[in-house]
XYZ file of C-alpha atoms in Angstrom:
316
model
C 87.472 158.594 122.192
C 85.578 156.281 124.722
C 84.674 152.785 123.855
C 81.097 152.012 123.132
C 79.547 148.747 124.059
C 76.354 147.654 122.600
C 74.253 145.760 125.214
C 71.643 143.397 124.111
C 68.397 144.223 125.643
C 67.166 142.053 128.329
C 64.461 139.795 127.696
C 64.739 139.530 124.213
C 65.936 136.046 123.098
C 69.264 135.336 120.983
C 68.176 134.721 117.484
C 70.336 131.686 117.051
C 69.104 130.104 120.379
C 65.514 130.781 118.577
C 66.742 128.756 115.471
C 67.852 126.053 117.541
C 64.858 125.708 119.594
C 62.684 125.201 116.579
C 65.077 122.622 115.132
C 64.782 120.659 118.456
C 60.803 121.021 118.251
C 61.197 119.520 114.493
C 63.279 116.786 115.391
C 60.652 115.629 118.419
C 57.706 115.685 115.802
C 59.292 114.602 112.891
C 56.046 114.767 110.648
C 56.061 118.488 111.227
C 55.046 121.387 113.816
C 52.793 124.407 113.442
C 53.161 128.107 114.494
C 50.843 126.982 117.366
C 53.587 124.329 118.548
C 56.520 126.984 118.477
C 53.994 129.495 120.189
C 53.239 127.160 123.287
C 56.729 126.218 123.367
C 58.193 129.756 123.521
C 55.149 132.093 124.558
C 57.146 135.297 125.230
C 58.552 135.611 121.682
C 57.186 138.000 119.551
C 55.469 136.900 116.163
C 57.954 138.985 114.314
C 60.942 137.080 115.822
C 59.290 133.861 115.270
C 58.802 134.615 111.418
C 62.388 136.000 111.159
C 63.781 132.576 112.598
C 61.475 130.544 110.542
C 62.442 132.285 107.350
C 66.127 132.089 108.018
C 65.542 128.510 108.666
C 63.775 128.241 104.971
C 66.162 130.140 103.296
C 69.202 128.126 104.446
C 67.167 125.031 103.418
C 67.004 123.542 106.960
C 63.332 123.379 107.176
C 60.542 122.293 104.673
C 57.167 124.115 104.511
C 54.277 121.773 103.993
C 50.427 122.111 103.862
C 47.780 120.113 105.118
C 44.109 120.547 106.585
C 45.156 122.053 109.687
C 47.372 124.541 107.728
C 51.264 125.205 107.467
C 53.819 122.577 108.681
C 57.401 123.241 109.153
C 59.309 119.983 108.926
C 63.436 119.071 109.428
C 64.913 118.446 105.942
C 66.374 115.289 105.135
C 70.039 115.869 105.196
C 71.080 112.998 103.160
C 68.337 113.422 100.443
C 69.150 117.180 100.646
C 72.668 116.233 99.664
C 71.744 113.912 97.175
C 69.472 116.520 95.439
C 71.946 119.198 95.311
C 72.221 120.324 91.780
C 68.712 118.876 90.588
C 66.378 121.407 88.675
C 63.091 122.418 90.019
C 61.013 120.032 88.348
C 63.106 117.474 89.667
C 62.701 118.540 93.121
C 59.079 118.853 92.698
C 58.523 115.607 91.649
C 60.410 114.387 94.691
C 58.328 116.190 96.789
C 55.283 114.639 95.637
C 56.552 111.120 96.176
C 57.678 111.961 99.445
C 54.162 113.359 100.555
C 52.514 110.001 99.424
C 54.289 108.147 101.897
C 54.928 104.306 102.169
C 51.462 103.988 99.997
C 53.273 105.505 97.049
C 51.992 107.187 94.203
C 51.277 106.335 90.571
C 53.073 108.391 87.621
C 49.613 109.360 86.686
C 48.993 111.088 89.783
C 52.487 112.447 89.869
C 51.489 114.159 86.387
C 48.329 115.498 87.603
C 49.956 117.005 90.712
C 53.152 118.617 88.958
C 51.389 119.413 85.414
C 54.626 118.021 83.843
C 54.423 116.160 80.484
C 54.578 112.273 80.971
C 58.114 112.032 78.896
C 59.389 114.605 81.286
C 58.266 112.800 84.238
C 59.301 109.485 83.149
C 62.866 110.897 82.829
C 62.835 112.278 86.229
C 61.610 109.226 87.840
C 64.466 107.384 85.947
C 67.175 109.757 87.426
C 65.722 109.452 90.863
C 65.864 105.940 91.002
C 69.240 105.677 89.683
C 70.303 108.034 92.486
C 68.323 105.640 94.829
C 66.414 108.402 96.132
C 63.000 106.661 95.126
C 62.186 103.320 94.089
C 59.290 101.772 92.072
C 57.074 99.002 94.006
C 54.557 96.682 92.148
C 50.847 97.103 93.850
C 48.576 94.099 94.258
C 45.727 96.455 93.375
C 46.875 96.582 89.963
C 49.849 94.333 89.016
C 50.418 95.893 85.682
C 51.236 99.217 87.707
C 53.762 100.477 89.653
C 53.888 103.117 92.496
C 56.759 105.269 93.550
C 57.738 106.019 97.063
C 60.989 107.000 98.843
C 64.015 104.376 98.666
C 64.324 103.874 102.048
C 60.653 103.484 102.961
C 58.686 99.989 103.725
C 55.628 99.714 101.764
C 52.344 99.724 103.276
C 50.588 96.337 103.513
C 47.752 98.094 100.851
C 50.588 97.721 98.293
C 52.487 94.293 99.115
C 49.376 92.603 100.114
C 50.863 91.782 103.305
C 51.532 87.916 104.353
C 49.253 86.713 101.998
C 50.936 87.645 98.618
C 54.019 86.648 97.378
C 55.214 88.429 94.140
C 51.802 90.109 93.619
C 50.403 86.116 93.569
C 47.881 85.375 96.257
C 49.095 82.299 98.329
C 45.912 80.499 98.677
C 47.404 77.174 99.710
C 49.006 79.041 102.608
C 45.966 80.800 103.817
C 44.124 77.269 103.746
C 47.061 75.665 105.865
C 46.773 78.770 108.496
C 42.937 78.562 107.980
C 42.966 74.582 109.180
C 45.912 74.912 111.817
C 43.952 77.724 113.774
C 40.677 75.986 113.562
C 42.545 72.865 114.962
C 43.947 74.870 117.694
C 40.358 76.113 118.646
C 38.970 72.656 118.382
C 42.025 71.257 120.794
C 41.108 74.017 123.217
C 37.303 73.123 123.292
C 38.154 69.671 123.787
C 40.539 70.400 126.772
C 37.594 72.149 128.413
C 35.072 69.403 127.665
C 37.191 66.876 129.337
C 38.131 68.925 132.432
C 34.103 68.122 133.488
C 33.761 71.497 135.109
C 30.172 73.255 135.025
C 28.832 74.136 131.633
C 29.687 77.875 132.136
C 33.234 77.323 133.274
C 33.690 74.782 130.214
C 32.157 77.185 127.823
C 34.778 80.400 129.303
C 37.665 77.921 128.983
C 37.121 76.939 125.657
C 37.744 80.555 124.394
C 41.209 81.396 123.436
C 42.816 85.064 122.806
C 44.149 85.578 119.254
C 47.727 86.106 120.998
C 47.238 82.464 122.134
C 46.573 81.229 118.342
C 49.358 83.562 117.012
C 51.765 82.169 119.788
C 50.731 78.687 118.483
C 51.370 79.334 114.903
C 54.631 81.085 115.470
C 55.685 77.888 117.340
C 54.604 75.595 114.481
C 56.944 77.251 112.167
C 54.553 76.811 109.267
C 55.210 80.375 107.999
C 58.121 81.823 106.180
C 57.231 85.309 106.843
C 56.791 87.117 110.232
C 52.967 86.930 110.913
C 51.085 89.790 113.002
C 48.345 89.603 115.384
C 46.237 91.273 112.580
C 47.160 88.570 110.279
C 45.862 85.907 112.769
C 42.857 87.815 113.290
C 42.174 87.974 109.675
C 42.335 84.251 109.486
C 40.230 83.873 112.592
C 37.403 86.272 111.021
C 37.599 83.752 107.911
C 36.632 80.980 110.610
C 33.623 83.051 111.826
C 32.267 83.717 108.245
C 32.436 79.851 107.824
C 30.528 79.025 110.798
C 33.402 77.169 112.468
C 34.154 79.679 115.091
C 32.828 82.592 117.338
C 34.363 85.449 119.074
C 33.385 87.739 122.068
C 34.711 90.999 123.370
C 35.661 91.214 127.088
C 37.416 94.345 129.269
C 41.084 93.492 129.852
C 43.244 94.920 132.484
C 45.852 97.382 131.415
C 48.922 95.815 130.395
C 47.231 92.522 129.419
C 48.863 90.663 126.208
C 46.822 91.244 123.290
C 44.619 93.622 124.677
C 43.406 97.053 122.379
C 42.112 100.039 124.104
C 41.539 97.893 127.449
C 39.442 95.149 125.252
C 40.765 91.603 124.229
C 38.986 89.199 121.634
C 38.118 86.086 122.313
C 37.603 82.947 120.038
C 36.360 79.551 120.325
C 35.375 76.454 117.824
C 31.868 75.665 117.343
C 30.225 72.973 115.468
C 27.537 73.592 113.023
C 23.715 72.563 114.609
C 22.633 71.366 111.427
C 24.604 70.134 108.345
C 23.872 72.390 105.049
C 21.707 70.507 102.563
C 23.240 69.331 99.363
C 22.153 72.190 97.177
C 23.921 74.861 99.352
C 27.125 72.765 99.073
C 27.160 73.555 95.146
C 28.394 76.580 93.887
C 24.722 77.309 92.445
C 23.529 77.438 96.058
C 25.541 80.415 97.096
C 25.886 82.111 93.816
C 25.303 85.832 93.811
C 24.328 85.734 89.932
C 22.101 82.778 90.078
C 18.997 84.404 88.800
C 21.241 85.734 85.768
C 22.380 82.306 84.961
C 20.879 80.355 81.865
C 22.270 78.159 79.009
C 23.553 80.339 76.221
C 23.839 83.419 78.265
C 27.011 85.294 79.204
C 26.457 83.693 82.775
C 26.079 79.921 81.708
C 26.394 76.664 83.694
C 28.503 75.139 80.889
C 30.682 77.798 81.286
C 31.132 78.358 84.965
C 34.710 77.533 86.142
C 32.854 76.938 90.022
C 30.564 74.272 88.726
C 33.728 72.614 86.535
C 35.781 72.575 89.558
C 33.075 71.395 91.823
C 32.163 68.467 89.252
C 36.180 67.491 89.044
C 36.128 67.124 92.900
C-alpha cells in the first residue's frame, strides 16, 4: 500500500506558533492583553483558532483570565507564585487573586471577606497560610494605624499606605518636615539675595531669583539631612507649604524637551517672597485662624480652657 502523507494546508498557522506568539504578547504587556491586541498582531488568524489557542493556554495554567472596565484581559501567570500555590484549595486561590488584584495599595481583610463571601475565620486562616508561604505580607497603613492591608510579598507599598518620606513607623515626622521647610526657604532666600546683589535690571533680577524644584531638590540632597531618598514630588510638597505660608510663590513656564525637572513640556519655578505687611497680633494667635471660632465658648465642647492650641501658644 502506498504511504499517505498528510500535508498541512498552506496559510493555516501552526497552533503552537500561535500559542507562543500570545505568550510573547503577554510578556510585552505585563498588565494583560485583550482579544483586540491579539487580533491586531495576527489579523489573518480566524476567531476560532484564536479561541482554541487561548483556551489551551488557560487550561495549561499558563494564562490568567481577568476582567476590567474594557472587557476580558489575558495575563501571563507568575510561575513562582503558581508553584507555591500548587496544592492550595480554591478558596486560598480566590483570596490570593483578590489580593493580587489590589496591587501595591493593598486590601483590608473586611474587603477580602466582601469580595470572596467567605467567613472571617476562614479568611484569617487563609491569610496566615499565605503569609507563612511568603506569598503575601501585611502592611500597616497610615490612614488607619490599627488596621493592616494585605498585598503580594514582592510589592513595594504605595505612598498612600506608608505615608512616604514624612512618616516613620506610622508616626508623622513633624521635626523633619520643619527642617526641610526651613532649608528650602533658606535656599530660595539665598537665590533672591544673589539676584539683588548682581544689580541687573528689575526684570532680570526677578527672573534670576527663581529656582526650579530640581535645583532645590539637588541642594537638599547635597546637604545630606535626609536619611531617606527624597523625590522631586517630596520637595514640591515642601515648597507648596511655603506658598501656603506666604513665604514663596510659584510660576509655570514652557520648557524645551529634555529639560531637567520638566513635566509635559512645563517646568515649575519658585522664588522666596517677603510679606508686604506683618500680620496683626490677633492673627498670630490660634483663635485668629480657628475654623470653629464661632462655636468656642467657656463650658462648651470647644472651650478656650481646654484648647490644646491655646495652651501651646501660651507656653511658647
